Amino acid sequence: MNKQKIAQERIEILFKLAQEEFDKHPERSKRYLELVDKIRTKVNLRLTKEQKKLFCKKCHTLWIKGKTLEIKKCAKLPDIYICKACDTERKL
Ligand SMILES: [Zn+2]
């Protein structure tokens, strides 16, 4: 197995853990997502489009619609994802 494949698998596990821990341990959830970023940078891996929509790249908060995330829909344009934790806007 190559490094990227292993990294991809680890990242998927970390996403799952971050989602499981979010309600009870938001800080732990954040740490998992920081790890995702670290692993990703280390092996130069691109997250999938779906994975990018799961959390804030800036503050590593897990995005839950209506809770930590607001989505602005624009016709013919990419949606704007607004992180409610740090107010960062991203087109996704
Ligand atoms: Zn944020």
PDB file of C-alpha atoms and ligand atoms in Angstrom:
ATOM      1  CA  MET A   1       0.000   0.000   0.000  1.00  0.00           C
ATOM      2  CA  ASN A   2       1.333   3.414  -0.826  1.00  0.00           C
ATOM      3  CA  LYS A   3       1.531   6.376   1.520  1.00  0.00           C
ATOM      4  CA  GLN A   4      -1.343   8.259  -0.029  1.00  0.00           C
ATOM      5  CA  LYS A   5      -3.654   5.283   0.227  1.00  0.00           C
ATOM      6  CA  ILE A   6      -2.810   4.845   3.895  1.00  0.00           C
ATOM      7  CA  ALA A   7      -3.268   8.571   4.496  1.00  0.00           C
ATOM      8  CA  GLN A   8      -6.656   8.499   2.780  1.00  0.00           C
ATOM      9  CA  GLU A   9      -7.792   5.681   5.029  1.00  0.00           C
ATOM     10  CA  ARG A  10      -6.574   7.455   8.144  1.00  0.00           C
ATOM     11  CA  ILE A  11      -8.346  10.616   7.091  1.00  0.00           C
ATOM     12  CA  GLU A  12     -11.612   8.762   6.614  1.00  0.00           C
ATOM     13  CA  ILE A  13     -11.314   7.302  10.102  1.00  0.00           C
ATOM     14  CA  LEU A  14     -10.545  10.733  11.547  1.00  0.00           C
ATOM     15  CA  PHE A  15     -13.597  12.255   9.883  1.00  0.00           C
ATOM     16  CA  LYS A  16     -15.735   9.533  11.382  1.00  0.00           C
ATOM     17  CA  LEU A  17     -14.267  10.071  14.844  1.00  0.00           C
ATOM     18  CA  ALA A  18     -14.683  13.837  14.550  1.00  0.00           C
ATOM     19  CA  GLN A  19     -18.364  13.348  13.739  1.00  0.00           C
ATOM     20  CA  GLU A  20     -18.872  10.917  16.593  1.00  0.00           C
ATOM     21  CA  GLU A  21     -17.175  13.147  19.162  1.00  0.00           C
ATOM     22  CA  PHE A  22     -18.584  16.491  18.074  1.00  0.00           C
ATOM     23  CA  ASP A  23     -21.579  16.624  20.419  1.00  0.00           C
ATOM     24  CA  LYS A  24     -19.841  15.481  23.568  1.00  0.00           C
ATOM     25  CA  HIS A  25     -16.276  16.558  22.945  1.00  0.00           C
ATOM     26  CA  PRO A  26     -16.063  19.398  20.429  1.00  0.00           C
ATOM     27  CA  GLU A  27     -12.417  20.030  21.321  1.00  0.00           C
ATOM     28  CA  ARG A  28     -11.521  16.433  20.564  1.00  0.00           C
ATOM     29  CA  SER A  29     -13.403  16.675  17.305  1.00  0.00           C
ATOM     30  CA  LYS A  30     -11.365  19.739  16.409  1.00  0.00           C
ATOM     31  CA  ARG A  31      -8.139  17.914  17.169  1.00  0.00           C
ATOM     32  CA  TYR A  32      -9.084  15.081  14.831  1.00  0.00           C
ATOM     33  CA  LEU A  33      -9.677  17.558  12.045  1.00  0.00           C
ATOM     34  CA  GLU A  34      -6.360  19.259  12.720  1.00  0.00           C
ATOM     35  CA  LEU A  35      -4.792  15.840  12.290  1.00  0.00           C
ATOM     36  CA  VAL A  36      -6.587  15.436   8.976  1.00  0.00           C
ATOM     37  CA  ASP A  37      -4.908  18.606   7.799  1.00  0.00           C
ATOM     38  CA  LYS A  38      -1.509  17.506   9.078  1.00  0.00           C
ATOM     39  CA  ILE A  39      -1.681  14.117   7.392  1.00  0.00           C
ATOM     40  CA  ARG A  40      -2.996  15.653   4.205  1.00  0.00           C
ATOM     41  CA  THR A  41      -0.171  18.197   4.030  1.00  0.00           C
ATOM     42  CA  LYS A  42       2.474  15.625   4.857  1.00  0.00           C
ATOM     43  CA  VAL A  43       1.669  13.319   1.958  1.00  0.00           C
ATOM     44  CA  ASN A  44       0.402  16.070  -0.314  1.00  0.00           C
ATOM     45  CA  LEU A  45      -3.049  14.605  -0.579  1.00  0.00           C
ATOM     46  CA  ARG A  46      -6.055  16.412  -1.986  1.00  0.00           C
ATOM     47  CA  LEU A  47      -9.283  16.081  -0.118  1.00  0.00           C
ATOM     48  CA  THR A  48     -12.302  15.103  -2.165  1.00  0.00           C
ATOM     49  CA  LYS A  49     -14.981  17.669  -2.867  1.00  0.00           C
ATOM     50  CA  GLU A  50     -17.229  15.969  -0.349  1.00  0.00           C
ATOM     51  CA  GLN A  51     -14.540  15.939   2.325  1.00  0.00           C
ATOM     52  CA  LYS A  52     -13.916  19.659   1.872  1.00  0.00           C
ATOM     53  CA  LYS A  53     -17.531  20.286   2.761  1.00  0.00           C
ATOM     54  CA  LEU A  54     -17.196  18.511   6.084  1.00  0.00           C
ATOM     55  CA  PHE A  55     -15.178  21.022   8.058  1.00  0.00           C
ATOM     56  CA  CYS A  56     -13.641  24.483   8.240  1.00  0.00           C
ATOM     57  CA  LYS A  57     -10.105  24.561   6.952  1.00  0.00           C
ATOM     58  CA  LYS A  58      -9.282  27.594   9.043  1.00  0.00           C
ATOM     59  CA  CYS A  59     -10.529  26.722  12.527  1.00  0.00           C
ATOM     60  CA  HIS A  60     -11.064  22.963  12.069  1.00  0.00           C
ATOM     61  CA  THR A  61     -14.641  23.021  13.284  1.00  0.00           C
ATOM     62  CA  LEU A  62     -16.819  20.210  12.039  1.00  0.00           C
ATOM     63  CA  TRP A  63     -19.541  21.674   9.861  1.00  0.00           C
ATOM     64  CA  ILE A  64     -23.097  20.825  10.787  1.00  0.00           C
ATOM     65  CA  LYS A  65     -25.750  22.621   8.810  1.00  0.00           C
ATOM     66  CA  GLY A  66     -27.675  25.130  10.910  1.00  0.00           C
ATOM     67  CA  LYS A  67     -25.298  24.669  13.806  1.00  0.00           C
ATOM     68  CA  THR A  68     -21.769  25.497  12.764  1.00  0.00           C
ATOM     69  CA  LEU A  69     -22.431  26.031   9.090  1.00  0.00           C
ATOM     70  CA  GLU A  70     -24.553  28.246   6.923  1.00  0.00           C
ATOM     71  CA  ILE A  71     -24.840  27.680   3.197  1.00  0.00           C
ATOM     72  CA  LYS A  72     -25.670  30.462   0.790  1.00  0.00           C
ATOM     73  CA  LYS A  73     -26.996  29.190  -2.497  1.00  0.00           C
ATOM     74  CA  CYS A  74     -26.254  31.187  -5.579  1.00  0.00           C
ATOM     75  CA  ALA A  75     -27.723  30.352  -8.944  1.00  0.00           C
ATOM     76  CA  LYS A  76     -25.105  29.024 -11.378  1.00  0.00           C
ATOM     77  CA  LEU A  77     -22.343  29.738  -8.893  1.00  0.00           C
ATOM     78  CA  PRO A  78     -20.743  27.497  -6.311  1.00  0.00           C
ATOM     79  CA  ASP A  79     -22.462  27.545  -2.914  1.00  0.00           C
ATOM     80  CA  ILE A  80     -20.893  29.718  -0.262  1.00  0.00           C
ATOM     81  CA  TYR A  81     -20.123  27.889   2.938  1.00  0.00           C
ATOM     82  CA  ILE A  82     -19.924  30.125   5.976  1.00  0.00           C
ATOM     83  CA  CYS A  83     -18.301  28.811   9.125  1.00  0.00           C
ATOM     84  CA  LYS A  84     -20.266  30.036  12.116  1.00  0.00           C
ATOM     85  CA  ALA A  85     -17.319  29.470  14.416  1.00  0.00           C
ATOM     86  CA  CYS A  86     -14.853  31.802  12.683  1.00  0.00           C
ATOM     87  CA  ASP A  87     -16.924  33.548   9.974  1.00  0.00           C
ATOM     88  CA  THR A  88     -14.768  32.268   7.150  1.00  0.00           C
ATOM     89  CA  GLU A  89     -16.502  32.048   3.804  1.00  0.00           C
ATOM     90  CA  ARG A  90     -15.574  29.459   1.199  1.00  0.00           C
ATOM     91  CA  LYS A  91     -16.940  28.705  -2.208  1.00  0.00           C
ATOM     92  CA  LEU A  92     -17.509  24.981  -2.507  1.00  0.00           C
TER      93      LEU A  92
HETATM   94 ZN    ZN B   1     -14.063  28.176  10.879  1.00  0.00          ZN
END
